Short mmCIF file of C-alpha atoms in Angstrom, two decimals:
data_model
loop_
_atom_site.label_atom_id
_atom_site.label_comp_id
_atom_site.label_asym_id
_atom_site.label_seq_id
_atom_site.Cartn_x
_atom_site.Cartn_y
_atom_site.Cartn_z
CA MET A 23 133.77 -131.14 -9.11
CA PRO A 24 136.10 -133.96 -10.25
CA LEU A 25 136.70 -135.16 -13.81
CA MET A 26 133.59 -136.53 -15.53
CA ARG A 27 134.83 -139.52 -17.50
CA SER A 28 133.92 -140.08 -21.15
CA TRP A 29 134.14 -143.10 -23.44
CA VAL A 30 136.15 -140.76 -25.73
CA GLU A 31 139.40 -141.68 -24.02
CA SER A 32 141.34 -138.56 -25.08
CA ALA A 33 138.85 -136.46 -23.05
CA ASN A 34 140.01 -138.03 -19.79
CA ALA A 35 143.59 -136.73 -19.81
CA PRO A 36 144.11 -134.15 -17.02
CA ASP A 37 145.56 -131.58 -19.43
CA CYS A 38 143.00 -132.09 -22.22
CA PRO A 39 141.14 -128.76 -22.68
CA PHE A 40 137.92 -130.48 -23.76
CA PRO A 41 136.82 -133.04 -21.16
CA LEU A 42 133.21 -134.05 -20.59
CA ASN A 43 133.09 -131.26 -17.99
CA ASN A 44 133.53 -128.71 -20.79
CA LEU A 45 131.60 -129.58 -24.00
CA PRO A 46 132.20 -126.23 -25.76
CA TYR A 47 130.35 -125.23 -28.92
CA GLY A 48 131.97 -124.36 -32.26
CA VAL A 49 131.51 -124.44 -36.02
CA PHE A 50 133.80 -126.57 -38.17
CA SER A 51 134.24 -127.95 -41.67
CA THR A 52 136.23 -130.78 -43.22
CA GLY A 53 137.45 -130.94 -46.80
CA ASP A 54 134.96 -129.34 -49.19
CA GLU A 55 131.98 -129.84 -46.89
CA GLU A 56 129.93 -126.93 -45.59
CA PRO A 57 130.55 -125.61 -42.06
CA ARG A 58 128.31 -127.08 -39.34
CA CYS A 59 127.91 -126.93 -35.58
CA GLY A 60 130.01 -129.21 -33.42
CA VAL A 61 130.85 -129.96 -29.81
CA ALA A 62 134.45 -130.58 -28.74
CA ILE A 63 135.11 -133.74 -26.73
CA GLY A 64 138.72 -134.72 -26.21
CA SER A 65 140.52 -134.69 -29.56
CA GLN A 66 137.22 -135.14 -31.40
CA ILE A 67 134.25 -133.04 -32.54
CA LEU A 68 130.69 -134.33 -32.40
CA ASP A 69 128.91 -133.33 -35.61
CA CYS A 70 125.64 -131.88 -34.29
CA ARG A 71 123.96 -131.60 -37.67
CA ALA A 72 124.53 -135.27 -38.36
CA ALA A 73 123.51 -136.29 -34.85
CA GLU A 74 120.31 -134.26 -35.11
CA SER A 75 119.46 -135.82 -38.49
CA VAL A 76 119.22 -139.29 -36.91
CA GLY A 77 117.33 -138.14 -33.80
CA LEU A 78 120.19 -138.13 -31.27
CA LEU A 79 119.64 -134.40 -30.67
CA ASN A 80 115.90 -133.89 -30.78
CA PHE A 81 114.24 -131.28 -28.57
CA GLY A 82 110.79 -131.03 -30.13
CA THR A 83 111.69 -127.82 -31.94
CA ASP A 84 112.41 -126.92 -35.53
CA PRO A 85 115.90 -128.09 -36.54
CA LEU A 86 118.55 -126.29 -34.51
CA PHE A 87 121.64 -127.51 -36.32
CA ASP A 88 120.76 -127.02 -39.98
CA VAL A 89 122.65 -123.71 -39.92
CA PRO A 90 126.40 -123.06 -39.38
CA PHE A 91 126.08 -120.97 -36.23
CA TRP A 92 124.86 -121.36 -32.63
CA ASN A 93 122.40 -118.45 -32.61
CA GLU A 94 119.42 -120.77 -33.14
CA VAL A 95 120.30 -122.59 -29.92
CA MET A 96 120.94 -119.33 -28.05
CA GLU A 97 117.51 -117.99 -28.91
CA GLN A 98 115.80 -121.00 -27.27
CA GLY A 99 116.93 -119.78 -23.85
CA PRO A 100 118.46 -121.25 -20.69
CA GLU A 101 116.00 -124.15 -20.31
CA LEU A 102 117.01 -125.65 -23.64
CA TRP A 103 120.68 -124.85 -22.97
CA ASP A 104 120.48 -127.05 -19.88
CA ARG A 105 118.61 -129.82 -21.71
CA LEU A 106 121.17 -129.84 -24.52
CA ARG A 107 124.07 -130.07 -22.09
CA ASN A 108 122.40 -132.92 -20.21
CA VAL A 109 121.73 -134.85 -23.44
CA LEU A 110 125.29 -134.36 -24.67
CA THR A 111 126.67 -135.47 -21.32
CA GLY A 112 124.52 -138.60 -21.43
CA LEU A 113 125.59 -139.46 -24.98
CA LEU A 114 129.31 -139.03 -24.29
CA ALA A 115 129.67 -140.25 -20.69
CA GLU A 116 131.65 -143.36 -19.88
CA GLY A 117 129.36 -146.39 -20.08
CA SER A 118 126.77 -144.65 -22.27
CA SER A 119 124.54 -147.10 -24.16
CA ALA A 120 124.51 -144.59 -27.04
CA ARG A 121 128.20 -145.00 -27.86
CA ALA A 122 127.65 -147.14 -30.97
CA SER A 123 125.13 -144.63 -32.31
CA VAL A 124 127.28 -141.56 -31.58
CA GLU A 125 130.73 -142.78 -32.59
CA PRO A 126 130.15 -142.52 -36.38
CA PHE A 127 129.52 -138.79 -35.98
CA LEU A 128 132.88 -137.96 -34.36
CA VAL A 129 135.43 -136.03 -36.42
CA ASP A 130 139.11 -135.72 -35.51
CA GLN A 131 139.94 -132.10 -34.64
CA SER A 132 143.17 -132.33 -36.63
CA MET A 133 141.06 -132.74 -39.78
CA ALA A 134 138.78 -129.79 -39.07
CA ARG A 135 138.89 -126.11 -39.97
CA MET A 136 137.24 -123.82 -37.44
CA HIS A 137 134.86 -120.98 -38.35
CA MET A 138 133.06 -118.20 -36.50
CA PRO A 139 130.93 -120.02 -33.90
CA PHE A 140 128.06 -117.52 -33.96
CA LEU A 141 126.69 -114.57 -35.89
CA VAL A 142 127.76 -111.41 -34.06
CA SER A 143 124.77 -109.12 -33.68
CA GLU A 144 126.58 -106.15 -32.14
CA TYR A 145 129.86 -105.67 -30.27
CA THR A 146 130.59 -103.57 -27.20
CA ASP A 147 134.03 -103.35 -25.62
CA PHE A 148 134.61 -102.27 -22.04
CA TYR A 149 137.44 -100.66 -20.07
CA ALA A 150 136.81 -102.59 -16.88
CA GLY A 151 140.19 -103.82 -15.62
CA ARG A 152 141.45 -101.58 -12.83
CA HIS A 153 145.14 -102.39 -13.24
CA HIS A 154 144.98 -101.70 -16.98
CA ALA A 155 143.02 -98.47 -16.51
CA THR A 156 145.42 -97.33 -13.79
CA ASN A 157 148.49 -98.10 -15.90
CA VAL A 158 147.16 -96.32 -18.99
CA GLY A 159 145.86 -93.38 -16.97
CA THR A 160 149.20 -93.01 -15.16
CA MET A 161 151.06 -92.95 -18.49
CA PHE A 162 148.93 -90.17 -19.95
CA ARG A 163 147.60 -88.20 -16.96
CA GLY A 164 149.86 -89.02 -14.03
CA ALA A 165 149.24 -91.33 -11.07
CA GLU A 166 147.11 -88.78 -9.21
CA ASN A 167 144.61 -88.59 -12.09
CA ALA A 168 144.91 -92.14 -13.43
CA LEU A 169 141.25 -93.10 -13.06
CA PRO A 170 138.54 -90.72 -14.28
CA PRO A 171 135.93 -89.81 -11.64
CA ASN A 172 133.28 -92.17 -13.05
CA TRP A 173 135.48 -95.25 -13.32
CA LEU A 174 134.78 -96.69 -9.84
CA HIS A 175 131.02 -96.27 -10.33
CA ILE A 176 130.20 -97.65 -13.80
CA PRO A 177 131.80 -100.03 -16.31
CA ILE A 178 132.95 -97.70 -19.10
CA GLY A 179 132.56 -98.98 -22.66
CA TYR A 180 132.20 -98.06 -26.32
CA ASN A 181 130.26 -99.59 -29.20
CA GLY A 182 132.56 -101.35 -31.65
CA ARG A 183 132.08 -103.01 -35.02
CA GLY A 184 130.48 -106.45 -35.05
CA SER A 185 131.61 -106.77 -38.67
CA SER A 186 135.26 -106.71 -37.59
CA VAL A 187 135.04 -109.79 -35.32
CA VAL A 188 136.97 -112.74 -36.78
CA VAL A 189 137.74 -116.27 -35.65
CA SER A 190 141.16 -117.43 -34.45
CA GLY A 191 143.64 -118.06 -37.26
CA THR A 192 142.50 -115.11 -39.37
CA ASP A 193 145.34 -112.81 -40.45
CA VAL A 194 145.03 -109.16 -39.40
CA ARG A 195 146.34 -106.41 -41.66
CA ARG A 196 148.08 -103.39 -40.17
CA PRO A 197 145.70 -100.44 -40.57
CA TRP A 198 146.21 -96.99 -42.05
CA GLY A 199 144.88 -93.91 -40.29
CA GLN A 200 145.41 -90.31 -39.31
CA LEU A 201 148.46 -89.91 -37.07
CA LYS A 202 149.74 -86.82 -35.29
CA GLY A 203 152.68 -86.84 -32.92
CA PRO A 204 153.12 -84.26 -30.15
CA ASN A 205 155.65 -82.33 -32.23
CA ASP A 206 153.81 -82.53 -35.55
CA ASP A 207 152.24 -79.38 -36.98
CA ALA A 208 149.50 -81.34 -38.74
CA PRO A 209 148.20 -84.91 -39.00
CA ARG A 210 149.31 -87.27 -41.76
CA PHE A 211 147.76 -90.38 -43.29
CA ALA A 212 150.08 -93.36 -42.78
CA PRO A 213 150.22 -96.98 -41.59
CA CYS A 214 149.84 -97.52 -37.86
CA ALA A 215 153.26 -97.66 -36.17
CA ARG A 216 152.03 -98.59 -32.68
CA PHE A 217 149.84 -101.66 -33.32
CA ASP A 218 148.94 -103.55 -30.16
CA LEU A 219 147.01 -106.44 -28.65
CA GLU A 220 144.57 -106.46 -25.74
CA LEU A 221 144.07 -109.61 -23.67
CA GLU A 222 140.34 -109.94 -22.99
CA MET A 223 137.46 -112.33 -22.43
CA GLY A 224 134.28 -112.04 -24.46
CA ALA A 225 130.79 -112.76 -23.10
CA ILE A 226 128.08 -113.80 -25.58
CA VAL A 227 124.53 -112.69 -24.90
CA GLY A 228 122.16 -115.58 -25.52
CA VAL A 229 118.67 -114.09 -25.12
CA GLU A 230 117.11 -110.74 -25.84
CA SER A 231 116.20 -108.06 -23.33
CA ASP A 232 113.59 -105.33 -23.57
CA GLY A 233 114.39 -102.84 -20.88
CA PRO A 234 116.72 -102.81 -17.87
CA VAL A 235 117.76 -106.10 -16.28
CA THR A 236 119.31 -106.87 -12.91
CA VAL A 237 122.84 -108.22 -12.52
CA LYS A 238 121.40 -111.64 -11.67
CA GLU A 239 119.17 -111.60 -14.75
CA ALA A 240 122.11 -110.46 -16.87
CA ASP A 241 124.23 -113.34 -15.60
CA GLU A 242 121.52 -115.80 -16.65
CA MET A 243 121.36 -114.21 -20.13
CA ILE A 244 124.99 -115.06 -20.91
CA PHE A 245 125.29 -118.08 -23.20
CA GLY A 246 129.04 -118.53 -22.86
CA TYR A 247 132.53 -117.08 -23.06
CA VAL A 248 135.40 -116.84 -25.54
CA LEU A 249 138.93 -115.50 -25.46
CA LEU A 250 139.19 -112.13 -27.20
CA ASN A 251 142.02 -110.04 -28.65
CA ASP A 252 140.99 -106.43 -29.24
CA TRP A 253 143.65 -105.33 -31.77
CA SER A 254 144.38 -101.65 -31.15
CA ALA A 255 146.12 -98.93 -33.17
CA ARG A 256 147.50 -96.82 -30.36
CA ASP A 257 148.78 -93.91 -32.49
CA ILE A 258 145.50 -93.63 -34.41
CA GLN A 259 143.66 -93.77 -31.08
CA ALA A 260 145.81 -91.01 -29.53
CA TRP A 261 144.78 -88.53 -32.23
CA GLU A 262 141.10 -89.48 -32.63
CA TYR A 263 139.83 -90.34 -29.15
CA GLN A 264 138.92 -86.81 -28.00
CA PRO A 265 136.06 -86.17 -27.39
CA LEU A 266 134.06 -89.34 -28.14
CA GLY A 267 136.55 -92.14 -27.50
CA PRO A 268 137.92 -94.99 -29.66
CA PHE A 269 136.72 -95.33 -33.24
CA GLN A 270 138.97 -96.38 -36.16
CA ALA A 271 141.75 -97.38 -33.77
CA LYS A 272 139.60 -100.32 -32.69
CA ALA A 273 137.87 -101.15 -35.99
CA THR A 274 140.58 -103.21 -37.70
CA ALA A 275 139.77 -106.57 -36.15
CA THR A 276 138.72 -108.33 -32.97
CA THR A 277 139.80 -111.98 -32.80
CA ILE A 278 137.92 -114.57 -30.76
CA SER A 279 138.70 -118.19 -29.89
CA PRO A 280 136.76 -120.82 -31.88
CA TRP A 281 134.96 -122.56 -29.00
CA ILE A 282 132.19 -121.07 -26.85
CA VAL A 283 132.66 -122.32 -23.30
CA THR A 284 129.28 -122.30 -21.62
CA ARG A 285 128.45 -120.61 -18.34
CA ALA A 286 127.50 -124.04 -16.98
CA ALA A 287 130.99 -125.42 -17.67
CA LEU A 288 132.54 -122.50 -15.80
CA GLU A 289 130.29 -122.67 -12.72
CA PRO A 290 132.88 -124.52 -10.56
CA PHE A 291 135.36 -121.70 -11.14
CA ARG A 292 133.31 -118.74 -9.97
CA CYS A 293 135.06 -116.21 -7.73
CA ASP A 294 134.41 -112.79 -6.26
CA THR A 295 135.16 -109.44 -7.81
CA PRO A 296 137.76 -107.31 -5.96
CA ALA A 297 136.88 -105.31 -2.86
CA ARG A 298 135.11 -102.07 -3.78
CA GLU A 299 136.76 -98.78 -2.93
CA LYS A 300 133.40 -97.10 -3.49
CA GLU A 301 130.12 -98.96 -3.08
CA LEU A 302 128.30 -99.47 -6.36
CA LEU A 303 124.74 -98.21 -6.78
CA PRO A 304 122.16 -100.92 -6.01
CA HIS A 305 121.43 -101.84 -9.64
CA LEU A 306 125.11 -102.78 -10.24
CA ARG A 307 126.01 -104.48 -6.98
CA ASP A 308 127.38 -108.02 -6.97
CA CYS A 309 124.83 -110.75 -6.30
CA GLY A 310 127.37 -113.46 -5.54
CA PRO A 311 130.66 -114.56 -7.12
CA MET A 312 130.57 -112.91 -10.55
CA LEU A 313 134.02 -113.62 -12.04
CA TYR A 314 135.86 -116.83 -12.96
CA ASP A 315 139.28 -118.20 -12.06
CA ILE A 316 140.73 -118.56 -15.57
CA ASP A 317 144.49 -118.45 -16.13
CA LEU A 318 145.40 -116.49 -19.26
CA THR A 319 148.60 -116.44 -21.32
CA VAL A 320 149.84 -114.26 -24.19
CA THR A 321 152.47 -115.62 -26.56
CA LEU A 322 154.23 -113.55 -29.24
CA THR A 323 156.01 -115.36 -32.07
CA PRO A 324 158.05 -113.26 -34.52
CA GLU A 325 157.97 -114.63 -38.05
CA GLY A 326 160.27 -117.64 -38.28
CA LYS A 327 161.48 -117.29 -34.69
CA THR A 328 160.97 -118.66 -31.18
CA PRO A 329 157.68 -118.09 -29.35
CA SER A 330 157.87 -115.96 -26.19
CA THR A 331 155.37 -115.84 -23.36
CA ILE A 332 155.04 -112.11 -22.80
CA ALA A 333 152.21 -112.00 -20.23
CA THR A 334 150.27 -114.18 -17.82
CA ALA A 335 147.13 -112.97 -16.06
CA ASN A 336 143.79 -114.18 -14.72
CA TYR A 337 140.22 -113.22 -15.50
CA ASN A 338 139.64 -112.70 -11.76
CA PHE A 339 141.68 -109.46 -11.97
CA MET A 340 138.67 -107.69 -13.51
CA TYR A 341 136.89 -104.99 -11.50
CA TYR A 342 133.51 -105.44 -13.22
CA SER A 343 132.03 -108.77 -14.31
CA SER A 344 130.38 -109.41 -17.67
CA ALA A 345 127.02 -109.60 -15.90
CA GLN A 346 127.54 -106.12 -14.46
CA GLN A 347 128.59 -104.84 -17.88
CA LEU A 348 125.50 -106.33 -19.47
CA ALA A 349 123.20 -104.98 -16.75
CA HIS A 350 124.72 -101.51 -17.16
CA HIS A 351 124.26 -101.73 -20.93
CA THR A 352 120.50 -102.16 -20.47
CA THR A 353 119.90 -99.29 -18.01
CA SER A 354 118.91 -96.86 -20.76
CA GLY A 355 116.44 -99.35 -22.18
CA CYS A 356 118.95 -100.41 -24.85
CA PRO A 357 117.70 -103.77 -26.21
CA MET A 358 120.22 -106.61 -26.16
CA ASN A 359 120.01 -109.38 -28.75
CA PRO A 360 121.18 -112.98 -29.08
CA GLY A 361 124.68 -112.88 -30.48
CA ASP A 362 125.69 -109.58 -28.88
CA LEU A 363 129.36 -109.75 -27.87
CA LEU A 364 130.74 -107.95 -24.81
CA GLY A 365 134.51 -107.52 -24.52
CA SER A 366 135.70 -107.48 -20.92
CA GLY A 367 138.36 -104.83 -21.39
CA THR A 368 142.07 -105.50 -21.10
CA ILE A 369 142.89 -107.97 -18.33
CA SER A 370 146.01 -106.91 -16.44
CA GLY A 371 147.30 -107.75 -12.98
CA PRO A 372 149.37 -105.84 -10.42
CA GLU A 373 152.72 -107.23 -11.59
CA LYS A 374 154.55 -106.21 -14.78
CA HIS A 375 154.40 -109.71 -16.29
CA GLN A 376 150.62 -109.63 -15.82
CA ARG A 377 150.01 -106.67 -18.13
CA GLY A 378 147.68 -107.56 -20.98
CA SER A 379 148.93 -105.15 -23.66
CA LEU A 380 152.26 -104.08 -25.14
CA LEU A 381 151.33 -100.49 -24.33
CA GLU A 382 151.65 -101.44 -20.67
CA LEU A 383 154.44 -104.00 -21.00
CA SER A 384 156.69 -101.48 -22.79
CA TRP A 385 155.27 -98.55 -20.83
CA GLY A 386 154.30 -96.64 -23.94
CA GLY A 387 157.46 -97.71 -25.78
CA LYS A 388 159.87 -96.36 -23.17
CA GLU A 389 160.81 -99.82 -21.85
CA PRO A 390 161.02 -102.22 -24.85
CA LEU A 391 160.30 -105.86 -24.06
CA THR A 392 163.06 -108.41 -24.75
CA LEU A 393 161.81 -111.66 -26.31
CA ASP A 394 163.34 -115.10 -25.78
CA GLY A 395 165.21 -114.98 -29.10
CA GLY A 396 166.80 -111.61 -28.32
CA ASP A 397 164.42 -109.45 -30.38
CA THR A 398 162.76 -106.49 -28.69
CA ARG A 399 159.23 -105.16 -28.99
CA SER A 400 157.54 -101.94 -28.03
CA PHE A 401 154.63 -102.66 -30.35
CA LEU A 402 153.79 -105.34 -32.90
CA GLU A 403 155.83 -105.80 -36.06
CA ASP A 404 154.74 -107.30 -39.37
CA GLY A 405 154.77 -111.09 -39.28
CA ASP A 406 154.24 -111.28 -35.51
CA ARG A 407 151.77 -113.93 -34.41
CA LEU A 408 149.82 -113.33 -31.20
CA THR A 409 148.29 -116.29 -29.39
CA LEU A 410 146.02 -116.04 -26.36
CA THR A 411 145.19 -119.12 -24.32
CA GLY A 412 143.02 -119.62 -21.26
CA VAL A 413 142.43 -122.53 -18.89
CA ALA A 414 140.42 -123.17 -15.75
CA ARG A 415 141.85 -126.05 -13.72
CA GLY A 416 139.65 -128.45 -11.79
CA GLU A 417 140.21 -131.67 -9.89
CA GLY A 418 141.97 -133.79 -12.50
CA PHE A 419 140.67 -131.86 -15.51
CA THR A 420 141.19 -128.67 -17.51
CA ILE A 421 138.65 -126.40 -19.20
CA GLY A 422 140.03 -124.71 -22.32
CA PHE A 423 138.85 -122.41 -25.11
CA GLY A 424 141.23 -123.27 -27.93
CA GLU A 425 143.73 -120.72 -29.19
CA CYS A 426 142.83 -117.13 -29.97
CA ALA A 427 145.51 -116.38 -32.56
CA GLY A 428 146.23 -113.99 -35.40
CA ARG A 429 149.21 -112.87 -37.48
CA VAL A 430 149.99 -109.26 -38.41
CA LEU A 431 150.18 -108.65 -42.16
CA PRO A 432 151.94 -105.57 -43.59
CA ALA A 433 149.83 -102.51 -44.32
CA LEU A 434 148.58 -102.09 -47.87
CA LYS A 435 151.04 -100.07 -49.96
CA ASP A 436 148.35 -97.62 -51.01
CA PRO A 437 144.84 -98.25 -49.67
CA TYR A 438 143.34 -95.87 -52.23
CA ALA A 439 145.07 -97.23 -55.33
CA ARG A 440 142.41 -98.07 -57.92
#
């Protein structure tokens, strides 16, 4: 599909992340005004609440944009999602007769503050990237036992904290927790010393389920995608994870990008999952191209210093798609709700520069990473800013998500001081 031209001229630049082909959904505010839903187009944001108030966005339902989140739209289901996208495309396309009516409701992105784009119902994070799982397993169990026996059969996951999900730009404070090194006689309570990032994509469930769904049905339930950084306290995790897996090590924060890129916008970039070493059971088998060709970049910027690109990867490195993860989640009869967030798991590739965490890049701290300014990192230091970006490149256009960024604040001096 080539570039779809818009009368918003900034949307037609080949490197603009928000062309008419994209139309991602976010929540923004300006000045002292309340947050409201908006659609990114070029360097502008279409104010959906204002457009709805004058009848430009009218779907014969109760108001959809009188609230500062996209859950109301999600709950209407795929038919309305398609209608909304078609209406928006018609309003913003080059030559649209609605230009004079729409133009007053455009807001410059440089004047806007972004907020959480949806209310997170629940959050599940997966461990579904084979290169990441192999790297981590090799570090801790040896290459011959890198993958647990179930890994090639099911997408492994854990239930995280929806309350910890924050929008890009939110500072993240270094957590405290129980730590115990291999030579320690007993655990101690101290600030995390091995704080890390995880490069992920997040899939947002748009409609509810009541019972198991197929992979195809799961794919159709996904409203859209965001970039996701699953901040991880590796030393807290090492002590706590037996026998039930991650808990407090993953509860500090999960940062997402501010714009929800719809499944429809990503359709031209679908690609196949990797070849299967072991055939999946019928209820999890691929039903067509289930991943997307999205280039991903991780940038680390020490406080007051030069940014360094520390990793580049692609979403197509994943072993399990979000649809397969969602389908697996429902097999027990577990209901899924609009606003449920599914983290893909760390996205890493076969090469060292494609590793999506510092745990892998520094190989557990044994091979510190040298940044462009000469600093080294095994894990994150206070003041470090992490920025994830992702783009899918089409014929003369780019689909982007906005930055997924956060800065590490020092740990509290005494979390129990009263």
